[in-house]
Amino acid sequence: MNSIKKTCIAAACVALCCVLPGMFHSVGLGTAFSPLHIPVLLCGIVCGPAFGILSGIIGPILSSVITGMPGAQMLISMVPELAVYGLVTGLLMKLVRTGHIHADLYISLGTAMVAGRIVGGIAKALFYMGTGEAFTLAVWASSYFVSTLPGIICHLILIPLLVLTLEKAKVIPPRYPKAAV
C-alpha cells in the first residue's frame, strides 16, 4: 500500500477512536470491551508500526479532547498502552510470516495486547507512586485482564475478521496472494 492510502486508513482509525468509545459507553459496555483499542490494533496491523504508534498516541488524546473519554487521568496509562499496541502489531505483522494469515494475526495481536498491558501497568504504577496510593500486581491483573476479558475476546475475534474483510474487499492487499494458476 502506498503512503497516501495508509494515511487515509490511519486517519479513519483515529476518527474511530473518537466515535467507538461514545457508542460503547452509552450502553455501559465501554470498560469491558475497550473500544478505543480496536482501531489502534487494526491500524498497526494494516498500516504498519509508524502509523500504528501515531494512532495509539493521537487517537486517545483527540478522543479525550473531543468527547471527554478517556479522562485525563486515564490518558496517563492509555497513551503508552495504545502506542505499544500500534507499534507491536505493526512490527510483528512485518516480521512474522508463518504462511497463515490467522497465525500471523493472532501472534501479533496476542503479543501486542500483553506488551501494551504491561507498559500501561508500568505507566499507571509510576503515576500512583507519586500519589501514595497502592497499585499492586493484583490490581494490575484485575484491571488489565480480568475486567477487560470480554474486550480481549472481542478483539481476538473482531480484528482478524475486519482484516480478512478488508482483504476480500480489496481495500488492503492480500497478505498471502494465491499463486497464479
Coordinates of N, CA, C and O in Angstrom, one line a residue:
M1 N 0.8 -1.2 0.0 CA 0.0 0.0 0.0 C 0.9 1.2 0.0 O 1.9 1.3 0.7
N2 N 0.4 2.3 -0.7 CA 1.2 3.5 -0.7 C 0.9 4.3 0.5 O 0.0 4.0 1.3
S3 N 1.7 5.3 0.8 CA 1.6 6.1 2.0 C 0.3 6.9 2.1 O -0.2 7.2 3.2
I4 N -0.2 7.3 0.9 CA -1.5 8.1 0.9 C -2.6 7.2 1.4 O -3.4 7.6 2.3
K5 N -2.7 6.0 1.0 CA -3.7 5.0 1.4 C -3.6 4.7 2.9 O -4.5 4.7 3.6
K6 N -2.3 4.5 3.3 CA -2.1 4.2 4.7 C -2.5 5.4 5.6 O -3.1 5.2 6.7
T7 N -2.2 6.6 5.1 CA -2.6 7.8 5.9 C -4.1 7.9 6.0 O -4.6 8.3 7.1
C8 N -4.8 7.6 4.9 CA -6.3 7.7 4.9 C -6.8 6.7 5.9 O -7.8 7.0 6.7
I9 N -6.3 5.5 5.9 CA -6.8 4.4 6.8 C -6.5 4.8 8.2 O -7.3 4.6 9.1
A10 N -5.3 5.3 8.4 CA -4.9 5.7 9.8 C -5.8 6.8 10.3 O -6.2 6.8 11.5
A11 N -6.1 7.7 9.4 CA -7.0 8.8 9.8 C -8.4 8.3 10.2 O -9.0 8.8 11.1
A12 N -8.9 7.3 9.4 CA -10.2 6.7 9.7 C -10.1 6.0 11.1 O -11.0 6.1 11.8
C13 N -9.0 5.4 11.3 CA -8.8 4.7 12.6 C -8.8 5.7 13.8 O -9.4 5.4 14.8
V14 N -8.1 6.8 13.6 CA -8.1 7.9 14.6 C -9.5 8.4 14.8 O -10.0 8.6 16.0
A15 N -10.3 8.6 13.7 CA -11.7 9.0 13.8 C -12.5 8.0 14.6 O -13.3 8.4 15.5
L16 N -12.3 6.7 14.4 CA -13.0 5.7 15.1 C -12.7 5.7 16.6 O -13.5 5.4 17.4
C17 N -11.5 6.2 16.9 CA -11.1 6.3 18.3 C -12.0 7.3 19.0 O -12.2 7.3 20.2
C18 N -12.5 8.3 18.3 CA -13.4 9.3 18.9 C -14.9 8.8 18.9 O -15.7 9.2 19.7
V19 N -15.3 7.9 17.9 CA -16.6 7.5 17.8 C -17.0 6.3 18.6 O -18.0 6.2 19.3
L20 N -16.1 5.2 18.5 CA -16.4 4.0 19.2 C -16.6 4.1 20.7 O -17.6 3.5 21.2
P21 N -15.7 4.8 21.4 CA -15.9 4.8 22.9 C -17.3 5.4 23.3 O -18.0 4.9 24.2
G22 N -17.7 6.4 22.6 CA -19.0 7.0 22.9 C -20.2 6.0 22.7 O -21.1 5.9 23.5
M23 N -20.1 5.3 21.6 CA -21.1 4.3 21.3 C -21.1 3.2 22.4 O -22.2 2.8 22.9
F24 N -20.0 2.6 22.8 CA -19.9 1.6 23.8 C -20.3 2.1 25.2 O -21.0 1.4 25.9
H25 N -19.8 3.2 25.5 CA -20.0 3.8 26.9 C -21.5 4.2 27.0 O -22.0 4.1 28.1
S26 N -22.1 4.6 26.0 CA -23.6 5.0 26.1 C -24.5 3.8 26.5 O -25.5 4.0 27.0
V27 N -24.0 2.6 26.2 CA -24.8 1.4 26.6 C -24.1 0.7 27.8 O -24.4 -0.5 28.0
G28 N -23.1 1.3 28.4 CA -22.5 0.7 29.6 C -21.5 -0.4 29.3 O -21.1 -1.2 30.2
L29 N -21.0 -0.5 28.1 CA -20.0 -1.5 27.7 C -18.6 -1.0 27.5 O -17.8 -1.8 27.0
G30 N -18.3 0.2 27.7 CA -17.0 0.8 27.4 C -15.8 0.2 28.1 O -14.9 -0.3 27.4
T31 N -15.9 0.0 29.4 CA -14.7 -0.5 30.1 C -14.5 -2.0 29.8 O -13.4 -2.4 29.6
A32 N -15.6 -2.7 29.7 CA -15.4 -4.2 29.5 C -14.9 -4.5 28.1 O -14.2 -5.4 27.9
F33 N -15.3 -3.7 27.1 CA -15.0 -4.0 25.7 C -13.8 -3.2 25.1 O -13.4 -3.4 24.0
S34 N -13.3 -2.2 25.9 CA -12.1 -1.5 25.4 C -12.2 -1.0 23.9 O -11.4 -1.4 23.1
P35 N -13.3 -0.3 23.6 CA -13.5 0.1 22.2 C -12.4 0.9 21.5 O -12.1 0.9 20.3
L36 N -11.7 1.7 22.3 CA -10.6 2.5 21.8 C -9.4 1.7 21.3 O -8.7 2.1 20.4
H37 N -9.3 0.4 21.8 CA -8.2 -0.4 21.4 C -8.4 -1.0 19.9 O -7.4 -1.2 19.3
I38 N -9.6 -1.1 19.5 CA -9.9 -1.8 18.2 C -9.3 -1.0 17.1 O -8.5 -1.6 16.3
P39 N -9.5 0.3 16.9 CA -8.9 1.0 15.7 C -7.4 1.1 15.8 O -6.8 1.1 14.8
V40 N -6.9 1.1 17.0 CA -5.4 1.2 17.1 C -4.8 -0.1 16.7 O -3.8 -0.1 16.0
L41 N -5.3 -1.2 17.2 CA -4.8 -2.5 16.8 C -4.9 -2.7 15.3 O -4.0 -3.2 14.7
L42 N -6.1 -2.4 14.8 CA -6.3 -2.5 13.4 C -5.3 -1.7 12.6 O -4.8 -2.1 11.6
C43 N -5.1 -0.4 13.0 CA -4.2 0.5 12.3 C -2.8 -0.1 12.2 O -2.1 -0.1 11.2
G44 N -2.3 -0.6 13.4 CA -1.0 -1.2 13.4 C -0.9 -2.4 12.4 O 0.1 -2.5 11.7
I45 N -1.9 -3.2 12.4 CA -1.8 -4.4 11.5 C -1.9 -4.0 10.1 O -1.1 -4.5 9.3
V46 N -2.8 -3.1 9.7 CA -3.0 -2.7 8.3 C -2.0 -1.7 7.8 O -1.5 -1.9 6.7
C47 N -1.6 -0.7 8.6 CA -0.7 0.4 8.1 C 0.7 0.3 8.6 O 1.5 1.1 8.1
G48 N 1.0 -0.6 9.5 CA 2.4 -0.7 10.0 C 2.7 0.0 11.3 O 1.8 0.7 11.8
P49 N 3.9 -0.1 11.8 CA 4.3 0.4 13.1 C 4.2 1.9 13.3 O 3.8 2.4 14.3
A50 N 4.7 2.6 12.3 CA 4.7 4.1 12.4 C 3.3 4.6 12.5 O 3.0 5.4 13.4
F51 N 2.4 4.2 11.6 CA 1.0 4.7 11.7 C 0.3 4.1 12.9 O -0.5 4.8 13.5
G52 N 0.7 2.9 13.3 CA 0.1 2.3 14.5 C 0.4 3.1 15.7 O -0.5 3.3 16.6
I53 N 1.7 3.4 15.9 CA 2.1 4.2 17.1 C 1.5 5.6 17.1 O 1.0 6.0 18.2
L54 N 1.4 6.2 15.9 CA 0.7 7.5 15.9 C -0.7 7.4 16.2 O -1.2 8.3 16.9
S55 N -1.4 6.4 15.7 CA -2.9 6.3 16.1 C -3.0 6.0 17.5 O -4.0 6.4 18.2
G56 N -2.1 5.3 18.1 CA -2.1 5.0 19.5 C -1.9 6.2 20.4 O -2.3 6.2 21.6
I57 N -1.2 7.2 19.9 CA -1.0 8.4 20.7 C -2.1 9.4 20.4 O -2.7 10.0 21.3
I58 N -2.3 9.7 19.1 CA -3.3 10.7 18.7 C -4.7 10.3 19.0 O -5.5 11.2 19.5
G59 N -5.1 9.1 18.7 CA -6.4 8.6 18.9 C -7.0 8.9 20.3 O -8.0 9.6 20.4
P60 N -6.4 8.4 21.4 CA -6.9 8.6 22.7 C -6.9 10.1 23.1 O -7.8 10.6 23.8
I61 N -5.8 10.8 22.7 CA -5.7 12.3 23.1 C -6.9 13.0 22.4 O -7.6 13.8 23.0
L62 N -7.0 12.8 21.1 CA -8.1 13.5 20.4 C -9.5 13.1 20.9 O -10.3 14.0 21.1
S63 N -9.7 11.9 21.2 CA -10.9 11.4 21.8 C -11.2 12.1 23.1 O -12.3 12.5 23.4
S64 N -10.2 12.2 23.9 CA -10.3 12.9 25.2 C -10.7 14.4 25.1 O -11.6 14.9 25.8
V65 N -10.1 15.0 24.1 CA -10.3 16.4 23.9 C -11.7 16.6 23.3 O -12.5 17.5 23.8
I66 N -12.1 15.8 22.4 CA -13.4 16.0 21.7 C -14.6 15.5 22.6 O -15.6 16.1 22.7
T67 N -14.4 14.3 23.2 CA -15.6 13.6 23.9 C -15.4 13.6 25.4 O -16.4 13.2 26.1
G68 N -14.2 13.8 25.9 CA -14.0 13.7 27.3 C -13.7 12.3 27.8 O -13.5 12.0 28.9
M69 N -13.6 11.4 26.8 CA -13.3 10.0 27.1 C -12.1 9.6 26.3 O -12.1 9.8 25.0
P70 N -11.1 9.0 26.9 CA -10.9 8.8 28.3 C -10.6 10.1 29.0 O -10.1 11.0 28.4
G71 N -10.8 10.1 30.3 CA -10.5 11.2 31.2 C -9.0 11.4 31.2 O -8.2 10.5 30.9
A72 N -8.6 12.6 31.6 CA -7.1 13.0 31.7 C -6.3 12.0 32.5 O -5.2 11.6 32.1
Q73 N -6.9 11.5 33.6 CA -6.1 10.6 34.5 C -5.9 9.3 33.8 O -4.9 8.6 33.9
M74 N -6.9 8.8 33.0 CA -6.7 7.6 32.2 C -5.7 7.7 31.1 O -5.1 6.7 30.7
L75 N -5.6 8.9 30.5 CA -4.6 9.1 29.4 C -3.2 8.7 29.8 O -2.4 8.2 29.0
I76 N -2.9 8.9 31.1 CA -1.5 8.7 31.6 C -1.1 7.2 31.3 O 0.1 7.0 30.9
S77 N -2.0 6.3 31.4 CA -1.6 4.9 31.1 C -2.1 4.4 29.8 O -1.5 3.5 29.2
M78 N -3.2 5.0 29.3 CA -3.8 4.6 28.0 C -2.9 4.9 26.8 O -2.8 4.1 25.9
V79 N -2.3 6.1 26.8 CA -1.5 6.5 25.6 C -0.3 5.6 25.5 O -0.1 5.1 24.4
P80 N 0.5 5.3 26.5 CA 1.6 4.4 26.3 C 1.1 3.0 25.9 O 1.7 2.3 25.1
E81 N 0.0 2.5 26.6 CA -0.5 1.2 26.3 C -0.9 1.1 24.8 O -0.5 0.2 24.1
L82 N -1.7 2.1 24.3 CA -2.2 2.0 22.9 C -1.1 2.3 21.9 O -1.1 1.7 20.8
A83 N -0.1 3.1 22.3 CA 1.1 3.3 21.4 C 1.8 2.0 21.2 O 2.2 1.7 20.1
V84 N 2.0 1.2 22.3 CA 2.6 -0.1 22.2 C 1.8 -1.0 21.3 O 2.3 -1.8 20.5
Y85 N 0.5 -1.0 21.5 CA -0.4 -1.8 20.6 C -0.1 -1.6 19.2 O 0.1 -2.5 18.4
G86 N -0.2 -0.3 18.8 CA 0.0 0.0 17.4 C 1.4 -0.3 16.9 O 1.6 -0.9 15.8
L87 N 2.4 -0.1 17.7 CA 3.8 -0.4 17.3 C 4.0 -1.9 17.2 O 4.6 -2.3 16.2
V88 N 3.7 -2.6 18.2 CA 3.9 -4.1 18.2 C 3.2 -4.8 17.1 O 3.7 -5.7 16.5
T89 N 1.9 -4.5 17.0 CA 1.1 -5.2 15.9 C 1.8 -4.9 14.5 O 1.9 -5.8 13.7
G90 N 2.1 -3.6 14.3 CA 2.7 -3.2 13.1 C 4.1 -3.9 12.8 O 4.3 -4.5 11.7
L91 N 4.9 -4.0 13.9 CA 6.2 -4.6 13.7 C 6.1 -6.1 13.5 O 6.7 -6.7 12.6
L92 N 5.2 -6.8 14.3 CA 5.1 -8.2 14.2 C 4.4 -8.6 12.8 O 4.8 -9.7 12.3
M93 N 3.5 -7.8 12.3 CA 3.0 -8.1 11.0 C 4.0 -8.0 9.9 O 3.9 -8.7 8.9
K94 N 5.0 -7.2 10.1 CA 6.1 -7.2 9.2 C 7.1 -8.3 9.4 O 7.7 -8.8 8.4
L95 N 7.3 -8.7 10.6 CA 8.4 -9.7 10.9 C 7.9 -11.2 10.9 O 8.6 -12.1 10.5
V96 N 6.6 -11.4 11.3 CA 6.1 -12.7 11.4 C 5.4 -13.1 10.1 O 4.5 -12.5 9.7
R97 N 5.9 -14.2 9.5 CA 5.3 -14.7 8.3 C 5.3 -16.2 8.4 O 6.2 -16.9 7.9
T98 N 4.2 -16.7 9.0 CA 4.1 -18.1 9.1 C 3.5 -18.9 7.9 O 3.6 -20.1 7.8
G99 N 3.0 -18.1 7.0 CA 2.3 -18.7 5.8 C 0.8 -18.8 6.0 O 0.1 -19.2 5.1
H100 N 0.4 -18.4 7.2 CA -1.1 -18.5 7.5 C -1.5 -17.2 8.2 O -0.9 -16.8 9.2
I101 N -2.4 -16.5 7.5 CA -2.7 -15.1 8.0 C -3.3 -15.2 9.4 O -3.0 -14.3 10.2
H102 N -4.1 -16.2 9.7 CA -4.7 -16.3 11.1 C -3.6 -16.4 12.1 O -3.6 -15.7 13.2
A103 N -2.6 -17.2 11.9 CA -1.5 -17.4 12.8 C -0.7 -16.0 13.0 O -0.4 -15.6 14.1
D104 N -0.4 -15.4 11.9 CA 0.2 -14.1 11.9 C -0.6 -13.1 12.7 O 0.0 -12.3 13.6
L105 N -1.9 -13.0 12.5 CA -2.7 -12.1 13.2 C -2.8 -12.4 14.7 O -2.6 -11.4 15.5
Y106 N -2.9 -13.6 15.1 CA -3.0 -13.9 16.5 C -1.7 -13.8 17.2 O -1.7 -13.4 18.4
I107 N -0.6 -14.1 16.6 CA 0.7 -13.8 17.2 C 0.9 -12.3 17.4 O 1.3 -11.9 18.5
S108 N 0.6 -11.5 16.4 CA 0.7 -10.1 16.5 C -0.2 -9.5 17.6 O 0.2 -8.7 18.4
L109 N -1.5 -9.9 17.5 CA -2.5 -9.4 18.5 C -2.1 -9.8 19.9 O -2.1 -8.9 20.8
G110 N -1.9 -11.1 20.1 CA -1.6 -11.6 21.5 C -0.4 -10.9 22.1 O -0.4 -10.4 23.2
T111 N 0.7 -10.8 21.3 CA 1.9 -10.2 21.8 C 1.7 -8.7 22.1 O 2.1 -8.2 23.2
A112 N 1.0 -8.0 21.2 CA 0.8 -6.6 21.4 C -0.1 -6.3 22.6 O 0.1 -5.4 23.4
M113 N -1.1 -7.2 22.8 CA -2.1 -7.0 23.9 C -1.4 -7.2 25.2 O -1.6 -6.5 26.2
V114 N -0.5 -8.1 25.3 CA 0.3 -8.4 26.6 C 1.3 -7.2 26.8 O 1.4 -6.7 27.9
A115 N 2.0 -6.9 25.7 CA 3.1 -5.9 25.9 C 2.4 -4.5 26.2 O 2.9 -3.8 27.1
G116 N 1.3 -4.2 25.6 CA 0.7 -2.9 25.8 C 0.1 -2.9 27.3 O 0.2 -1.8 27.9
R117 N -0.4 -4.0 27.7 CA -0.9 -4.0 29.1 C 0.2 -3.9 30.1 O 0.0 -3.3 31.2
I118 N 1.3 -4.5 29.8 CA 2.5 -4.3 30.7 C 3.0 -2.9 30.8 O 3.2 -2.3 31.9
V119 N 3.1 -2.3 29.6 CA 3.5 -0.9 29.6 C 2.5 0.1 30.2 O 2.8 1.0 31.0
G120 N 1.2 -0.2 30.0 CA 0.2 0.6 30.6 C 0.2 0.4 32.1 O 0.0 1.4 32.9
G121 N 0.4 -0.8 32.6 CA 0.6 -1.0 34.0 C 1.7 -0.3 34.7 O 1.7 0.2 35.8
I122 N 2.9 -0.3 33.9 CA 4.1 0.4 34.4 C 3.8 1.9 34.5 O 4.1 2.5 35.5
A123 N 3.1 2.4 33.5 CA 2.8 3.9 33.5 C 1.9 4.2 34.6 O 2.1 5.2 35.3
K124 N 0.9 3.3 34.9 CA 0.0 3.6 36.0 C 0.7 3.5 37.3 O 0.4 4.2 38.2
A125 N 1.5 2.5 37.4 CA 2.3 2.3 38.7 C 3.2 3.5 39.0 O 3.2 4.0 40.1
L126 N 3.8 4.0 38.0 CA 4.6 5.2 38.1 C 3.8 6.4 38.5 O 4.2 7.2 39.4
F127 N 2.6 6.5 38.0 CA 1.7 7.6 38.3 C 1.3 7.5 39.8 O 1.3 8.5 40.5
Y128 N 0.9 6.3 40.2 CA 0.4 6.1 41.6 C 1.5 6.2 42.6 O 1.2 6.5 43.7
M129 N 2.8 6.0 42.2 CA 3.9 6.1 43.1 C 3.9 7.5 43.7 O 4.2 7.6 44.9
G130 N 3.6 8.5 43.0 CA 3.6 9.9 43.5 C 2.4 10.3 44.3 O 2.4 11.3 45.0
T131 N 1.4 9.4 44.3 CA 0.1 9.8 45.0 C 0.0 9.1 46.4 O -0.8 9.5 47.1
G132 N 0.8 8.1 46.6 CA 0.8 7.4 47.9 C -0.2 6.3 47.9 O -0.4 5.5 48.8
E133 N -1.0 6.2 46.8 CA -2.0 5.0 46.7 C -1.2 3.8 46.1 O -0.2 3.9 45.4
A134 N -1.7 2.6 46.5 CA -1.0 1.4 46.1 C -1.6 0.9 44.7 O -2.8 0.9 44.5
F135 N -0.7 0.5 43.9 CA -1.1 -0.1 42.6 C -0.3 -1.4 42.6 O 0.8 -1.5 42.2
T136 N -1.0 -2.5 43.0 CA -0.3 -3.8 43.2 C -0.5 -4.6 42.0 O -1.2 -4.3 41.0
L137 N 0.3 -5.7 42.0 CA 0.2 -6.7 40.9 C -1.2 -7.2 40.7 O -1.7 -7.4 39.6
A138 N -1.9 -7.4 41.8 CA -3.3 -7.9 41.8 C -4.2 -6.9 41.2 O -5.1 -7.3 40.4
V139 N -4.0 -5.6 41.5 CA -4.9 -4.6 40.9 C -4.6 -4.5 39.4 O -5.5 -4.4 38.6
W140 N -3.3 -4.6 39.0 CA -3.0 -4.6 37.6 C -3.6 -5.7 36.9 O -4.2 -5.5 35.8
A141 N -3.5 -6.9 37.4 CA -4.0 -8.1 36.7 C -5.5 -8.0 36.6 O -6.1 -8.3 35.6
S142 N -6.1 -7.6 37.7 CA -7.6 -7.4 37.7 C -8.1 -6.4 36.7 O -9.0 -6.6 35.9
S143 N -7.4 -5.2 36.7 CA -7.9 -4.1 35.8 C -7.5 -4.3 34.3 O -8.2 -3.8 33.4
Y144 N -6.4 -5.0 34.1 CA -5.9 -5.2 32.7 C -6.3 -6.5 32.0 O -6.2 -6.6 30.8
F145 N -6.7 -7.5 32.8 CA -7.0 -8.8 32.2 C -8.4 -9.3 32.6 O -9.2 -9.7 31.8
V146 N -8.7 -9.2 33.9 CA -10.0 -9.8 34.4 C -11.2 -8.9 33.9 O -12.1 -9.4 33.3
S147 N -11.2 -7.7 34.3 CA -12.3 -6.8 33.9 C -12.4 -6.5 32.4 O -13.5 -6.1 32.0
T148 N -11.3 -6.7 31.7 CA -11.4 -6.5 30.3 C -11.4 -7.7 29.4 O -11.3 -7.7 28.2
L149 N -11.7 -8.9 30.1 CA -11.7 -10.2 29.4 C -12.7 -10.2 28.2 O -12.4 -10.6 27.1
P150 N -13.9 -9.6 28.4 CA -14.8 -9.5 27.2 C -14.2 -8.8 26.0 O -14.4 -9.2 24.9
G151 N -13.5 -7.7 26.3 CA -12.8 -6.9 25.3 C -11.7 -7.7 24.6 O -11.6 -7.7 23.4
I152 N -10.9 -8.4 25.4 CA -9.8 -9.2 24.8 C -10.4 -10.3 23.8 O -9.9 -10.4 22.7
I153 N -11.5 -10.9 24.3 CA -12.1 -11.9 23.4 C -12.7 -11.3 22.2 O -12.5 -11.8 21.0
C154 N -13.3 -10.2 22.4 CA -13.9 -9.4 21.2 C -12.8 -9.0 20.2 O -13.0 -9.2 19.0
H155 N -11.7 -8.5 20.7 CA -10.7 -8.1 19.8 C -10.1 -9.2 19.1 O -9.7 -9.1 17.9
L156 N -9.9 -10.4 19.7 CA -9.3 -11.5 19.1 C -10.2 -12.1 18.0 O -9.8 -12.8 17.1
I157 N -11.5 -11.9 18.1 CA -12.5 -12.3 17.1 C -12.7 -11.3 16.0 O -12.6 -11.5 14.8
L158 N -12.9 -10.0 16.5 CA -13.3 -8.9 15.5 C -12.2 -8.5 14.6 O -12.4 -8.3 13.4
I159 N -11.0 -8.3 15.2 CA -9.9 -7.7 14.4 C -9.5 -8.6 13.2 O -9.4 -8.2 12.1
P160 N -9.3 -9.9 13.4 CA -9.0 -10.8 12.3 C -10.1 -10.8 11.2 O -9.8 -10.7 10.0
L161 N -11.3 -10.7 11.7 CA -12.5 -10.7 10.8 C -12.4 -9.4 10.0 O -12.7 -9.4 8.8
L162 N -12.1 -8.3 10.6 CA -12.0 -7.0 9.9 C -10.9 -7.0 8.9 O -11.1 -6.6 7.7
V163 N -9.7 -7.6 9.3 CA -8.6 -7.6 8.3 C -9.0 -8.5 7.1 O -8.7 -8.1 6.0
L164 N -9.6 -9.7 7.4 CA -9.9 -10.5 6.3 C -11.0 -9.9 5.4 O -11.0 -10.1 4.1
T165 N -11.9 -9.2 6.0 CA -12.9 -8.5 5.2 C -12.3 -7.4 4.3 O -12.7 -7.2 3.2
L166 N -11.4 -6.6 4.9 CA -10.7 -5.6 4.1 C -9.9 -6.2 3.0 O -9.8 -5.6 1.9
E167 N -9.3 -7.3 3.2 CA -8.6 -8.0 2.1 C -9.5 -8.5 1.0 O -9.3 -8.3 -0.2
K168 N -10.6 -9.1 1.4 CA -11.6 -9.6 0.5 C -12.2 -8.5 -0.3 O -12.5 -8.6 -1.5
A169 N -12.4 -7.3 0.3 CA -13.0 -6.1 -0.4 C -11.9 -5.4 -1.2 O -12.2 -4.4 -1.8
K170 N -10.7 -5.9 -1.2 CA -9.5 -5.3 -1.9 C -9.2 -3.9 -1.4 O -8.7 -3.1 -2.2
V171 N -9.5 -3.6 -0.2 CA -9.1 -2.3 0.4 C -7.7 -2.4 0.8 O -6.9 -1.4 0.7
I172 N -7.2 -3.5 1.2 CA -5.8 -3.8 1.5 C -5.4 -5.0 0.7 O -6.2 -5.8 0.4
P173 N -4.1 -5.0 0.4 CA -3.6 -6.2 -0.4 C -3.6 -7.4 0.4 O -3.4 -7.4 1.6
P174 N -3.8 -8.6 -0.3 CA -3.8 -9.9 0.5 C -2.4 -10.1 1.0 O -1.4 -9.8 0.4
R175 N -2.3 -10.6 2.2 CA -1.1 -10.9 2.9 C -0.3 -12.1 2.2 O 0.9 -12.0 2.0
Y176 N -1.1 -13.1 1.8 CA -0.5 -14.2 1.1 C -1.3 -14.4 -0.2 O -2.3 -15.2 -0.3
P177 N -0.9 -13.7 -1.3 CA -1.6 -13.9 -2.6 C -1.6 -15.3 -3.0 O -0.5 -16.0 -2.9
K178 N -2.7 -15.7 -3.6 CA -2.7 -17.1 -4.1 C -1.8 -17.2 -5.3 O -1.7 -16.2 -6.1
A179 N -1.2 -18.3 -5.5 CA -0.3 -18.5 -6.7 C -1.1 -18.4 -7.9 O -2.2 -18.9 -8.0
A180 N -0.6 -17.8 -8.9 CA -1.3 -17.7 -10.2 C -1.3 -19.0 -10.8 O -0.4 -19.8 -10.8
V181 N -2.5 -19.4 -11.4 CA -2.7 -20.7 -12.0 C -2.7 -20.6 -13.5 O -3.1 -19.7 -14.1

